[in-house]
mmCIF file of C-alpha atoms and ligand atoms in Angstrom:
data_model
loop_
_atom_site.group_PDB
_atom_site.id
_atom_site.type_symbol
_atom_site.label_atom_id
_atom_site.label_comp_id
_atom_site.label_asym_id
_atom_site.label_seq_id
_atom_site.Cartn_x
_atom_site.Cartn_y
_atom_site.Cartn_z
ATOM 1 C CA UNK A 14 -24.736 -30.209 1.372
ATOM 2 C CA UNK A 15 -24.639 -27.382 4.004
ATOM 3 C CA UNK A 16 -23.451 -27.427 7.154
ATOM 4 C CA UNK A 17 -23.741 -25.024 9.967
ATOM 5 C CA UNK A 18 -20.782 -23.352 10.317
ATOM 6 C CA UNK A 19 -19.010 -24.553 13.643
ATOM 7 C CA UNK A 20 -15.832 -24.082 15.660
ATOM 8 C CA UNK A 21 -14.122 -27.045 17.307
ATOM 9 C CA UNK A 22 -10.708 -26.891 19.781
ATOM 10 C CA UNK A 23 -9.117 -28.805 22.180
ATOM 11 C CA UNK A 24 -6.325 -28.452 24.349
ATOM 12 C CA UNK A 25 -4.590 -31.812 26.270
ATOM 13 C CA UNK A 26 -4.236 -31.238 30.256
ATOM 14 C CA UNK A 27 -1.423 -32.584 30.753
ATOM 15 C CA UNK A 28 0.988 -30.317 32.596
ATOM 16 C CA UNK A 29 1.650 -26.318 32.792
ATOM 17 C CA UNK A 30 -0.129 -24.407 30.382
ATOM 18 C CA UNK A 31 2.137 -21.471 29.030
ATOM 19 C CA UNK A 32 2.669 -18.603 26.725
ATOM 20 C CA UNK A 33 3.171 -20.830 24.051
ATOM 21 C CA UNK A 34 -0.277 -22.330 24.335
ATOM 22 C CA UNK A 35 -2.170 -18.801 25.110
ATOM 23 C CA UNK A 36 -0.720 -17.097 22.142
ATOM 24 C CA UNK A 37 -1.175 -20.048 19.661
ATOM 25 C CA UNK A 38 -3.914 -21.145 20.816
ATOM 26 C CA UNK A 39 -6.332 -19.913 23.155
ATOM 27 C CA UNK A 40 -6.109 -16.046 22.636
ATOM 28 C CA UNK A 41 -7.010 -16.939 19.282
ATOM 29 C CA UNK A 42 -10.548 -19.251 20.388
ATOM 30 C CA UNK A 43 -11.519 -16.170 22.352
ATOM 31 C CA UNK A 44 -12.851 -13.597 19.049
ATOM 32 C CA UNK A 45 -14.431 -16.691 17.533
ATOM 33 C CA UNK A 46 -17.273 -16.796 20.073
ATOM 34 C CA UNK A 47 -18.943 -13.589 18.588
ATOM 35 C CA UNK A 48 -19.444 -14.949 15.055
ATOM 36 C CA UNK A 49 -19.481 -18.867 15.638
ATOM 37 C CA UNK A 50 -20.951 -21.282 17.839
ATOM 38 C CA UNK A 51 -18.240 -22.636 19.447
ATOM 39 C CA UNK A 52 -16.965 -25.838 21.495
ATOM 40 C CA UNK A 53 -13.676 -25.867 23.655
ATOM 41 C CA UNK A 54 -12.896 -29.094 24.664
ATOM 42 C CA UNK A 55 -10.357 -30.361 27.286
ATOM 43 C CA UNK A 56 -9.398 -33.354 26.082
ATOM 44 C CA UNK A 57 -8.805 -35.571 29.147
ATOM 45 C CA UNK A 58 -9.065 -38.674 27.311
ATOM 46 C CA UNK A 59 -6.479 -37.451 24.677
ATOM 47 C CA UNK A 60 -3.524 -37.339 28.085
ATOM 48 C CA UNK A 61 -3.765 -40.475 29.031
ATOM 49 C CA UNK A 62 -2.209 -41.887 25.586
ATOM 50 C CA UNK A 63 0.779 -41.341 27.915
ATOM 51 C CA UNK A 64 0.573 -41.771 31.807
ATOM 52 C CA UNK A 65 -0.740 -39.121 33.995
ATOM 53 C CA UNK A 66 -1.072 -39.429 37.358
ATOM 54 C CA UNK A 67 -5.129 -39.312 38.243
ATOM 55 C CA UNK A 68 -4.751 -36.386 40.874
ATOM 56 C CA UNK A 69 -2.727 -34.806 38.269
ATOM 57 C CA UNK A 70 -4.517 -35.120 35.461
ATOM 58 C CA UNK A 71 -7.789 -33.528 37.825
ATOM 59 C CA UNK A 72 -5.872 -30.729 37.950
ATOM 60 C CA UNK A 73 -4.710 -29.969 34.715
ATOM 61 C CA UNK A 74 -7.919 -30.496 32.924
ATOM 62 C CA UNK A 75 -9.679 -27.647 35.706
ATOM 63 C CA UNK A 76 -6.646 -25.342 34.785
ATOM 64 C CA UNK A 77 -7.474 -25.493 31.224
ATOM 65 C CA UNK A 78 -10.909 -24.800 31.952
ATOM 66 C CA UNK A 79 -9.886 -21.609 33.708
ATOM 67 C CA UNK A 80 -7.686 -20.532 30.638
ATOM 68 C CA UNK A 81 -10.285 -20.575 29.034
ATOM 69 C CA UNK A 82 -12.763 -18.807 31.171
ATOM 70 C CA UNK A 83 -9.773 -16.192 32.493
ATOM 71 C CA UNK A 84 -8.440 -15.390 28.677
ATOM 72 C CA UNK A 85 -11.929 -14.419 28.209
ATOM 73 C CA UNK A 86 -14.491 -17.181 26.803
ATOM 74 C CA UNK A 87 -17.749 -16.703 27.793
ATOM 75 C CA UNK A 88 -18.779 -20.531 28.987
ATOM 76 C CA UNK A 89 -22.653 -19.366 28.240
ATOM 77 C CA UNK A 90 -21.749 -18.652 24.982
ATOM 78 C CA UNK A 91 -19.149 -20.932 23.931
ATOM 79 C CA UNK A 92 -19.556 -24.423 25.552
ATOM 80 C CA UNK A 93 -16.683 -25.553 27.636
ATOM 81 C CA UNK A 94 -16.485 -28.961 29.156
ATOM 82 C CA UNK A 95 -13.955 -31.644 29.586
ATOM 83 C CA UNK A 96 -13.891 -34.821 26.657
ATOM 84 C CA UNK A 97 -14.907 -37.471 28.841
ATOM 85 C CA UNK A 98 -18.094 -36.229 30.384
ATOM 86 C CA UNK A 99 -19.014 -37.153 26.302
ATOM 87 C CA UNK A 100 -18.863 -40.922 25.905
ATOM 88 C CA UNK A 101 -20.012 -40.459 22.367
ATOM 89 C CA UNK A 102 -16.441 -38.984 21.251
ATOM 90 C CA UNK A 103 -15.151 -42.612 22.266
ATOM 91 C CA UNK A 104 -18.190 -44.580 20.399
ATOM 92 C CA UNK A 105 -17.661 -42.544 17.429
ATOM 93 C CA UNK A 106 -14.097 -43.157 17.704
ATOM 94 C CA UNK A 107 -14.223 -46.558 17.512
ATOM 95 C CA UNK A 108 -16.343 -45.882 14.306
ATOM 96 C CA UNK A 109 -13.329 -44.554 12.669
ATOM 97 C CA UNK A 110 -10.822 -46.612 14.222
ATOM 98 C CA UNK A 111 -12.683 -49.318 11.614
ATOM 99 C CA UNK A 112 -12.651 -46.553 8.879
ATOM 100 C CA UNK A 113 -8.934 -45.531 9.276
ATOM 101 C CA UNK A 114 -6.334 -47.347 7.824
ATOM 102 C CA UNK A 115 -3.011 -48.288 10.048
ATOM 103 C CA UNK A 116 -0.694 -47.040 7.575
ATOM 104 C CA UNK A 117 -2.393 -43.711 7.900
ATOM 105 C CA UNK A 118 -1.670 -43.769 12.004
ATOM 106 C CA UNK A 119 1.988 -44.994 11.149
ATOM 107 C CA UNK A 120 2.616 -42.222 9.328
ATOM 108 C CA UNK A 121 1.939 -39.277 11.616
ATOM 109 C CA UNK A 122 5.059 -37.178 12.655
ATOM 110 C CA UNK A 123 3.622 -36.195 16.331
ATOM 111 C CA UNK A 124 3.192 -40.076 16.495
ATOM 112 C CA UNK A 125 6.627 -40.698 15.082
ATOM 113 C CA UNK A 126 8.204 -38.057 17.600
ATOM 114 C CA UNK A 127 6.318 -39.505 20.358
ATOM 115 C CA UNK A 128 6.802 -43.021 19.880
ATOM 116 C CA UNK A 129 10.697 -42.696 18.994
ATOM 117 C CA UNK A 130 12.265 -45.945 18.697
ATOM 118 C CA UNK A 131 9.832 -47.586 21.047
ATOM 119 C CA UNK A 132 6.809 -47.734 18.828
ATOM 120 C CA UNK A 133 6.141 -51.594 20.033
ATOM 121 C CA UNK A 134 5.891 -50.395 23.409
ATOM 122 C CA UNK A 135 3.621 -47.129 23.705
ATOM 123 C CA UNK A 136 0.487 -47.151 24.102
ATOM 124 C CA UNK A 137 -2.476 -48.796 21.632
ATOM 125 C CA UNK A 138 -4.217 -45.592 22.422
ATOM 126 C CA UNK A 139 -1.283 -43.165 21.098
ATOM 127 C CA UNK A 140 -1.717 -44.554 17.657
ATOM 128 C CA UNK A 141 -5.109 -44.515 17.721
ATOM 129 C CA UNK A 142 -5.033 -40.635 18.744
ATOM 130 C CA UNK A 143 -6.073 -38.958 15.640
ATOM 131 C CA UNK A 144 -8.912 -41.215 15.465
ATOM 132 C CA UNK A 145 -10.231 -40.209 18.568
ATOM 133 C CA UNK A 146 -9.030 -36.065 16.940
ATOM 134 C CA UNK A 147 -11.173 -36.903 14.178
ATOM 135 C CA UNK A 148 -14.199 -37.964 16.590
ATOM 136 C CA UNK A 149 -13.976 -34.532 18.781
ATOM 137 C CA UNK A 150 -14.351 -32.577 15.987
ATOM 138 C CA UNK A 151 -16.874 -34.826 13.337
ATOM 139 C CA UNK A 152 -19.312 -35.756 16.398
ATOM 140 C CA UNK A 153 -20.332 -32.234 16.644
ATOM 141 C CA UNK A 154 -19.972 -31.572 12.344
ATOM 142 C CA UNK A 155 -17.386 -29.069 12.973
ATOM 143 C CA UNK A 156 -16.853 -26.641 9.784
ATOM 144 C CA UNK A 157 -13.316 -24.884 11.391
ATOM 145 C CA UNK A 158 -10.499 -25.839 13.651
ATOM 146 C CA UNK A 159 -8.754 -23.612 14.585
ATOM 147 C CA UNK A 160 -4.777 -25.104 15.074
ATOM 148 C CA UNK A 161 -1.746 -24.914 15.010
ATOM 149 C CA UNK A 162 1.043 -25.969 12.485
ATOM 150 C CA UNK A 163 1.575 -28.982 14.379
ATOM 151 C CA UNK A 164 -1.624 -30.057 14.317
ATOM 152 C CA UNK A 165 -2.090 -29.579 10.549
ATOM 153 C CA UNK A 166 -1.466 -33.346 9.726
ATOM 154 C CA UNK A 167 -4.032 -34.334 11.980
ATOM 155 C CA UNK A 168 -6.766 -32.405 10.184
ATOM 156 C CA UNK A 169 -5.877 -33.392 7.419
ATOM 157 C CA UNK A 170 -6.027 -36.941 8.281
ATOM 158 C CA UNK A 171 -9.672 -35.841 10.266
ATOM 159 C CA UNK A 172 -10.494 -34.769 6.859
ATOM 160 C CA UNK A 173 -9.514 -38.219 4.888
ATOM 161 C CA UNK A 174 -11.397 -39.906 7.789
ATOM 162 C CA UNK A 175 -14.481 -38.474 7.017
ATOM 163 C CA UNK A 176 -14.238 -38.373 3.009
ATOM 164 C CA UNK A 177 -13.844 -41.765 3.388
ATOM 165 C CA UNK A 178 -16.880 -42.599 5.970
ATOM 166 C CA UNK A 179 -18.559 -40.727 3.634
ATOM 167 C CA UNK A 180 -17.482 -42.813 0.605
ATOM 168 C CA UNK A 181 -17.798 -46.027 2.506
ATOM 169 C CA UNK A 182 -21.609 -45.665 3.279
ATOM 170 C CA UNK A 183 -22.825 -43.730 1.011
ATOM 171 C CA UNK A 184 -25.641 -46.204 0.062
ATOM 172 C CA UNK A 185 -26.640 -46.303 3.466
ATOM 173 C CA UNK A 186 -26.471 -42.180 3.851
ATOM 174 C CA UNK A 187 -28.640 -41.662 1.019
ATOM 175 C CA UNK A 188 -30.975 -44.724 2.043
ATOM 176 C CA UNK A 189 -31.747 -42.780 4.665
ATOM 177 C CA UNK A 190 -32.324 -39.340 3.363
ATOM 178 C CA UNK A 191 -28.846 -38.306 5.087
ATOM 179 C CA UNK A 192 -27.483 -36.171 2.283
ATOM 180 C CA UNK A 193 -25.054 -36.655 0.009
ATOM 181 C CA UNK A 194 -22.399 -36.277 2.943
ATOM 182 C CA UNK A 195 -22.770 -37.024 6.028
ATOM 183 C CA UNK A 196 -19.371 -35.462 7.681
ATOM 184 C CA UNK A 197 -18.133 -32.037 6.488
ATOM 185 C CA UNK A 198 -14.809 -31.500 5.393
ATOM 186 C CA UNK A 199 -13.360 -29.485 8.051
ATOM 187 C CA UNK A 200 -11.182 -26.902 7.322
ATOM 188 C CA UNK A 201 -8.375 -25.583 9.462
ATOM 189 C CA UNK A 202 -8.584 -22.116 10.721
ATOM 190 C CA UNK A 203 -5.212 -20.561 10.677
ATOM 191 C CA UNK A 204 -5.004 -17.060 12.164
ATOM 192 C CA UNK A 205 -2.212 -14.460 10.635
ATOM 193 C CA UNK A 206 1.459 -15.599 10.576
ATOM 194 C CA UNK A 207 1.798 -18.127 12.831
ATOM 195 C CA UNK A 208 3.868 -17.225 15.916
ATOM 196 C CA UNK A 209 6.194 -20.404 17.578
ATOM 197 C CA UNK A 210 7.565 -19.451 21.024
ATOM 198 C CA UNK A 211 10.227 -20.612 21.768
ATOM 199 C CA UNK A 212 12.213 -21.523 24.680
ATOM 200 C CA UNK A 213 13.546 -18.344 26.864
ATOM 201 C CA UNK A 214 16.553 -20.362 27.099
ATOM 202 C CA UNK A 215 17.398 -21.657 23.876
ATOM 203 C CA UNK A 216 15.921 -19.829 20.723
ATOM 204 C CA UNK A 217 15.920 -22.811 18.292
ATOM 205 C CA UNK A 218 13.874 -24.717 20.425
ATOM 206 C CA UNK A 219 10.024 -24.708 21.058
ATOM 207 C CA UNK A 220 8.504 -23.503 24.367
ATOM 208 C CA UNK A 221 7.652 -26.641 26.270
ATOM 209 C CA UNK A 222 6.261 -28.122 29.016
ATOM 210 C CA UNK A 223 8.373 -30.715 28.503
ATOM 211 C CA UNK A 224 11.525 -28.883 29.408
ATOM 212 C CA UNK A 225 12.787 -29.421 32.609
ATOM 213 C CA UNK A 226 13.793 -25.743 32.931
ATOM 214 C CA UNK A 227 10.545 -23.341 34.450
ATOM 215 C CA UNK A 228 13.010 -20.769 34.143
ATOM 216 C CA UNK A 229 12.514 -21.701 29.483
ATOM 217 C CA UNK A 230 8.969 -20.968 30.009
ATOM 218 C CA UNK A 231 5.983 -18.513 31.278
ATOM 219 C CA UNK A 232 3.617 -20.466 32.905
ATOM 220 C CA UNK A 233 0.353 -18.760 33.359
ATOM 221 C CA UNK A 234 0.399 -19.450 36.312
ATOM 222 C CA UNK A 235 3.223 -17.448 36.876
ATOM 223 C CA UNK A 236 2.402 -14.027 39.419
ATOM 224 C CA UNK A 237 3.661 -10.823 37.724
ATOM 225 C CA UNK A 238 7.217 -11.019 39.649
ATOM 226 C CA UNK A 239 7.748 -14.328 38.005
ATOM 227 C CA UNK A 240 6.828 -13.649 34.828
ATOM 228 C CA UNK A 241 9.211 -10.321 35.132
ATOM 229 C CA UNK A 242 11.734 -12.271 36.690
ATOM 230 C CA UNK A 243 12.337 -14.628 33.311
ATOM 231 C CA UNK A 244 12.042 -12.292 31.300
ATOM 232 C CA UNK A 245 14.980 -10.243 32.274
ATOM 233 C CA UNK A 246 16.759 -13.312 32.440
ATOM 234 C CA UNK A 247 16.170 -14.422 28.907
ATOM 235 C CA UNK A 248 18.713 -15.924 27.043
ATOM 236 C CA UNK A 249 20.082 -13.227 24.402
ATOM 237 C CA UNK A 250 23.272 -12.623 22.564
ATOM 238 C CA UNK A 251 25.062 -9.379 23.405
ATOM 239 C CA UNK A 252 24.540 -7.868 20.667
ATOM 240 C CA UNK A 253 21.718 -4.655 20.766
ATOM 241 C CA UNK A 254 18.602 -5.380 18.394
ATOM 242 C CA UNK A 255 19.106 -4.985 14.895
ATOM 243 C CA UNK A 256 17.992 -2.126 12.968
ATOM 244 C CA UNK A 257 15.795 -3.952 10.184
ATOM 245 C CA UNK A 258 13.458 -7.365 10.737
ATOM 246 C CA UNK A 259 16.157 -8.975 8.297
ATOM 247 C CA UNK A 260 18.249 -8.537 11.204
ATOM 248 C CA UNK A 261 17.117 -11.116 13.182
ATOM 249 C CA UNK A 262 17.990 -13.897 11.122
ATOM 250 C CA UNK A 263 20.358 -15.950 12.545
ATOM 251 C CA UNK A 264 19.531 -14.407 15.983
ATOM 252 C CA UNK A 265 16.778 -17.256 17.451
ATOM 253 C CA UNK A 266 17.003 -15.511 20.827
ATOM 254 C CA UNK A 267 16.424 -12.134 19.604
ATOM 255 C CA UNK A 268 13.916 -13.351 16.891
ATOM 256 C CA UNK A 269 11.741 -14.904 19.933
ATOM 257 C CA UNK A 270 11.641 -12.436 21.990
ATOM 258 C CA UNK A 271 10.612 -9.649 19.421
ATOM 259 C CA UNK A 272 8.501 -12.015 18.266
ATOM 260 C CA UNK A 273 6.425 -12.429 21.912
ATOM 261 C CA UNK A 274 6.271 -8.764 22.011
ATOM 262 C CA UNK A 275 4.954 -7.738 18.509
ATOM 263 C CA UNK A 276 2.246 -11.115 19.879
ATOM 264 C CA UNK A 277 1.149 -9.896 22.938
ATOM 265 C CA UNK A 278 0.861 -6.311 21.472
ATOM 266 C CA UNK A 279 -1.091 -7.430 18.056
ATOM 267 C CA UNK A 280 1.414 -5.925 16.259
ATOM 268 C CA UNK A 281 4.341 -7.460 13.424
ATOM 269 C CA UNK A 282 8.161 -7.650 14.294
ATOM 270 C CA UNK A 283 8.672 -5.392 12.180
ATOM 271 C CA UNK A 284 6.971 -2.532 14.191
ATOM 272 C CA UNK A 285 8.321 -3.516 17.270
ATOM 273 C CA UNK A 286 12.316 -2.989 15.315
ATOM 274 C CA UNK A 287 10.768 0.095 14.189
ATOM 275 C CA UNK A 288 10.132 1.163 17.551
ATOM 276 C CA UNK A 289 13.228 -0.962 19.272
ATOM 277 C CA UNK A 290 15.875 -0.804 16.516
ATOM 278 C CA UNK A 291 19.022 -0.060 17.209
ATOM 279 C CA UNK A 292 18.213 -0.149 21.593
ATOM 280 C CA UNK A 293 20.179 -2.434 23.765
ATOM 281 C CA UNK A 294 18.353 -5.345 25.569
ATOM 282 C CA UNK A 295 18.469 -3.238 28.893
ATOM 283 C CA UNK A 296 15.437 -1.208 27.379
ATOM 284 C CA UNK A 297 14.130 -3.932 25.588
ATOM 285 C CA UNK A 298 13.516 -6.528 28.202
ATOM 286 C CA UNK A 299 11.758 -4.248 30.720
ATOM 287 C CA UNK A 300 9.168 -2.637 28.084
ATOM 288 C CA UNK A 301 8.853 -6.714 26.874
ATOM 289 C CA UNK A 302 8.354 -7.361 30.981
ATOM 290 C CA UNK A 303 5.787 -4.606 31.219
ATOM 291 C CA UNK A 304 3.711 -5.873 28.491
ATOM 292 C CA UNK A 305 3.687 -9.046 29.736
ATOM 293 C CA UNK A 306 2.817 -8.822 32.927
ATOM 294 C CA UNK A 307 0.209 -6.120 31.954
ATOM 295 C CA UNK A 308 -1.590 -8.928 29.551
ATOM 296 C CA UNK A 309 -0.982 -12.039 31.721
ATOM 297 C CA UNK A 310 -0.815 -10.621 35.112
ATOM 298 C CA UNK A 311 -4.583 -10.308 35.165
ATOM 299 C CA UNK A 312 -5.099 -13.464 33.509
ATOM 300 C CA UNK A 313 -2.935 -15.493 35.839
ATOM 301 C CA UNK A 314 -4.529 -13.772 39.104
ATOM 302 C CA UNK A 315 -8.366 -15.304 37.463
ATOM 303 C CA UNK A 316 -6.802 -18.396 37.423
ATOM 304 C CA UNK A 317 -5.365 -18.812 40.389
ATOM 305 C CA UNK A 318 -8.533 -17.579 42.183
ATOM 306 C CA UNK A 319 -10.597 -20.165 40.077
ATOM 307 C CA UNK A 320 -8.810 -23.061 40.179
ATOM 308 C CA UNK A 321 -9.460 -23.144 43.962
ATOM 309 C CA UNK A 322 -12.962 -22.856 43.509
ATOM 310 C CA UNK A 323 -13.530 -26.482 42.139
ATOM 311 C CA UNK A 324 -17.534 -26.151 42.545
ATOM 312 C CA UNK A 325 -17.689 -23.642 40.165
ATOM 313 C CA UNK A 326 -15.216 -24.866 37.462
ATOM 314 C CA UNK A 327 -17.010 -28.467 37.730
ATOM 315 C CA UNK A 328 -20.455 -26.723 36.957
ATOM 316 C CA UNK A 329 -19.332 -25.209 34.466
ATOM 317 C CA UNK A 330 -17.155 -28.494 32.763
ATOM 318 C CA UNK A 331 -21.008 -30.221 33.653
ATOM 319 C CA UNK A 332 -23.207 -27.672 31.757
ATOM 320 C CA UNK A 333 -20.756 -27.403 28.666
ATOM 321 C CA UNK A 334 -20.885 -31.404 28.977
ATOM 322 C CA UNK A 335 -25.064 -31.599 28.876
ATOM 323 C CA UNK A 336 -24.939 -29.426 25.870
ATOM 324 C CA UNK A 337 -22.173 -30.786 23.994
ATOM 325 C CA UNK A 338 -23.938 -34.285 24.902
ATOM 326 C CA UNK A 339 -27.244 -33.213 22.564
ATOM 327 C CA UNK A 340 -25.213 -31.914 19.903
ATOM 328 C CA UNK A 341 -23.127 -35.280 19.679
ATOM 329 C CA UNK A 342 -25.959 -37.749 20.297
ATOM 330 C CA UNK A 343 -27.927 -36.412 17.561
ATOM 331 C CA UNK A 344 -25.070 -37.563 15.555
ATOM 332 C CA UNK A 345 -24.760 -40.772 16.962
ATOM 333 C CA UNK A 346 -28.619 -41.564 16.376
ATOM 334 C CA UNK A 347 -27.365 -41.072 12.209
ATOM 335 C CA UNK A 348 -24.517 -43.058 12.748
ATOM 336 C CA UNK A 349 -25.359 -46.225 14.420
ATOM 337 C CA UNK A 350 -28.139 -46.378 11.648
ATOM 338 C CA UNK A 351 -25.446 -45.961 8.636
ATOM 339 C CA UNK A 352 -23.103 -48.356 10.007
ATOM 340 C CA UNK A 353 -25.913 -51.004 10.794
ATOM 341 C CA UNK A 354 -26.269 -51.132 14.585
ATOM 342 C CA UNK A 355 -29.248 -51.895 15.856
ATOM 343 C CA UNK A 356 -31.016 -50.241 18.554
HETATM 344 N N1 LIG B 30 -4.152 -32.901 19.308
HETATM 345 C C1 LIG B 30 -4.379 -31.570 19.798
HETATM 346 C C2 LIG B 30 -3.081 -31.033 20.397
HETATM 347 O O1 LIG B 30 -2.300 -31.789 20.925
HETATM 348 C C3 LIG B 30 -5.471 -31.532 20.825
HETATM 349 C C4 LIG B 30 -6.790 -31.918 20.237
HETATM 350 C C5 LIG B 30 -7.509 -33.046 20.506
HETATM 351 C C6 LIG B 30 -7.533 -31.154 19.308
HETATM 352 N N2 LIG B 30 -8.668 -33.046 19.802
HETATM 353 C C7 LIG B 30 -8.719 -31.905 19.048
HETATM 354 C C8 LIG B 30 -7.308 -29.930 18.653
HETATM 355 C C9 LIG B 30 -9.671 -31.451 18.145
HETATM 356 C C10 LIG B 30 -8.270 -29.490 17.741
HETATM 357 C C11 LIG B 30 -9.434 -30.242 17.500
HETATM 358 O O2 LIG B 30 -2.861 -29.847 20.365
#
């Protein structure tokens, strides 16, 4: 069986979005819109596996929306909307909350990290999670997701989900005239080398919106004297940058921040030492600065002019949500027919 090549991604809303999340994720959604059809979802119903405030949570999923929209998605191309303006993503996860075994849930590392030593006491919803993953992208038959490392596990587990819906009913599939499978095996999309930002203050760890320093990460959000501003006050070591990529072993801080610039410039580390080798970080940081601001400053004005404009970003989540709606109800019609629910 065939399927339609498609392109499913979601980001949570739950907090500042950063550099971290534009150049691992959404830079990379943008291209895909010329040679797929394409759905970017904000997955609303995703945050609240962990308390958000309901003001808060408004917000965030409209400023993901206008990443989107301000890094350059097309919303009349690709469709954009918000994850609970589609009840069928929660109907179909229920589906394959009955498919998916617990031991599978139990064993996923974000779940693990998350959960810590309270695992008796989060939320029924946090280890369902990847359940409701696998119904984003399966409602809608998506071929390619494109994701990061850290999301890896939970495709594959998207991917064992629907072998084994497919497994389960196939009497019922081919009873119908369904195929032989009724859920493709999606495959992860993994763009290049994958860069991790880290922290600006501490090199071994991730960017985060977790950490309770802004001054670790570039929100953008961030106007170009702020985004300037941490950048020049980046953690290094005193040392100037090396003269070979080899170099920056053992040097997190230096690694991550020739790292951002050979990112935001589409280039490898290894051209920016040819270019930087050898320099001290007071010519380093400023040319890193300039870039920056020079890709995100732009980016970070749209948003801040959009996310004010509620009207519009709501029309847009509303559209994205009516066609998403067709795409995933079609699908529904199939599966409340496998599974034996009458209608
Ligand atoms: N779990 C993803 C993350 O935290 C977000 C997400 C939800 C997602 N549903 C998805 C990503 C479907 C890709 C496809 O980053």
């Amino acid at each position: 069986m065939t399927f339609t090549p498609r392109v499913f991604s979601g980001i949570q809303p739950s907090g500042d979005l950063h550099l971290g999340n534009y150049l691992g994720a959404i830079r990379r959604f943008v291209p895909l819109q010329d040679t797929h059809d394409c759905i970017y979802c904000v997955v609303d119903m995703h945050a609240i596996t962990v308390w958000q405030d309901p003001d808060d949570l408004r917000r965030a999923t409209r400023e993901v929306a206008t990443a989107y929209i301000a890094a350059g998605i097309d919303p009349k191309k690709a469709i954009v909307f918000n994850q609970s303006q589609v009840m069928q993503h929660a109907e179909l996860a229920w589906v394959f909350n009955c498919v998916a075994r617990i031991g599978w849930m139990n064993r996923m590392t974000q779940f693990k990290d998350k959960a810590g030593k309270n695992s008796e006491n989060v939320s029924l919803g946090l280890l369902a999670y990847p359940s409701l993953m696998a119904a984003d992208i399966l409602v809608y038959k998506a071929t390619h997701v494109p994701v990061g490392d850290d999301q890896k596990q939970h495709l594959e587990l998207t991917r064992d989900i629907a072998a084994k819906f497919n497994n389960d009913y196939a009497k019922s599939i081919a009873d119908r005239g369904l195929g032989e499978d009724f859920f493709p095996i999606t495959e992860p999309l993994i763009a290049g080398p994958a860069t991790r930002i880290m922290s600006l203050r501490d090199g071994t760890k991730k960017m985060s919106k977790s950490d309770p320093s802004d001054q670790s990460r570039i929100s953008l959000l961030d106007d170009a004297d702020a985004i300037a501003r941490k950048i020049k006050k980046a953690t290094t070591d005193p040392a100037p940058l090396p003269e070979t990529v080899e170099g920056l072993l053992g040097r997190p801080e230096a690694d991550n921040l020739v790292g951002i610039y050979a990112a935001l410039s589409d280039t490898s580390k290894a051209q920016v030492i040819a270019e930087f080798g050898g320099k001290g970080w007071g010519i380093f940081k400023p040319a890193l600065a300039e870039r920056a601001v020079a890709q995100l400053g732009p980016m970070g004005d749209e948003m801040r002019r959009l996310i004010e404009d509620t009207t519009t970003i709501d029309a847009i989540l509303h559209d994205g949500a009516e066609r998403a709606r067709a795409i995933a109800e079609a699908t529904m019609v199939d599966v409340r027919s496998i599974v034996g629910f009458i209608r």
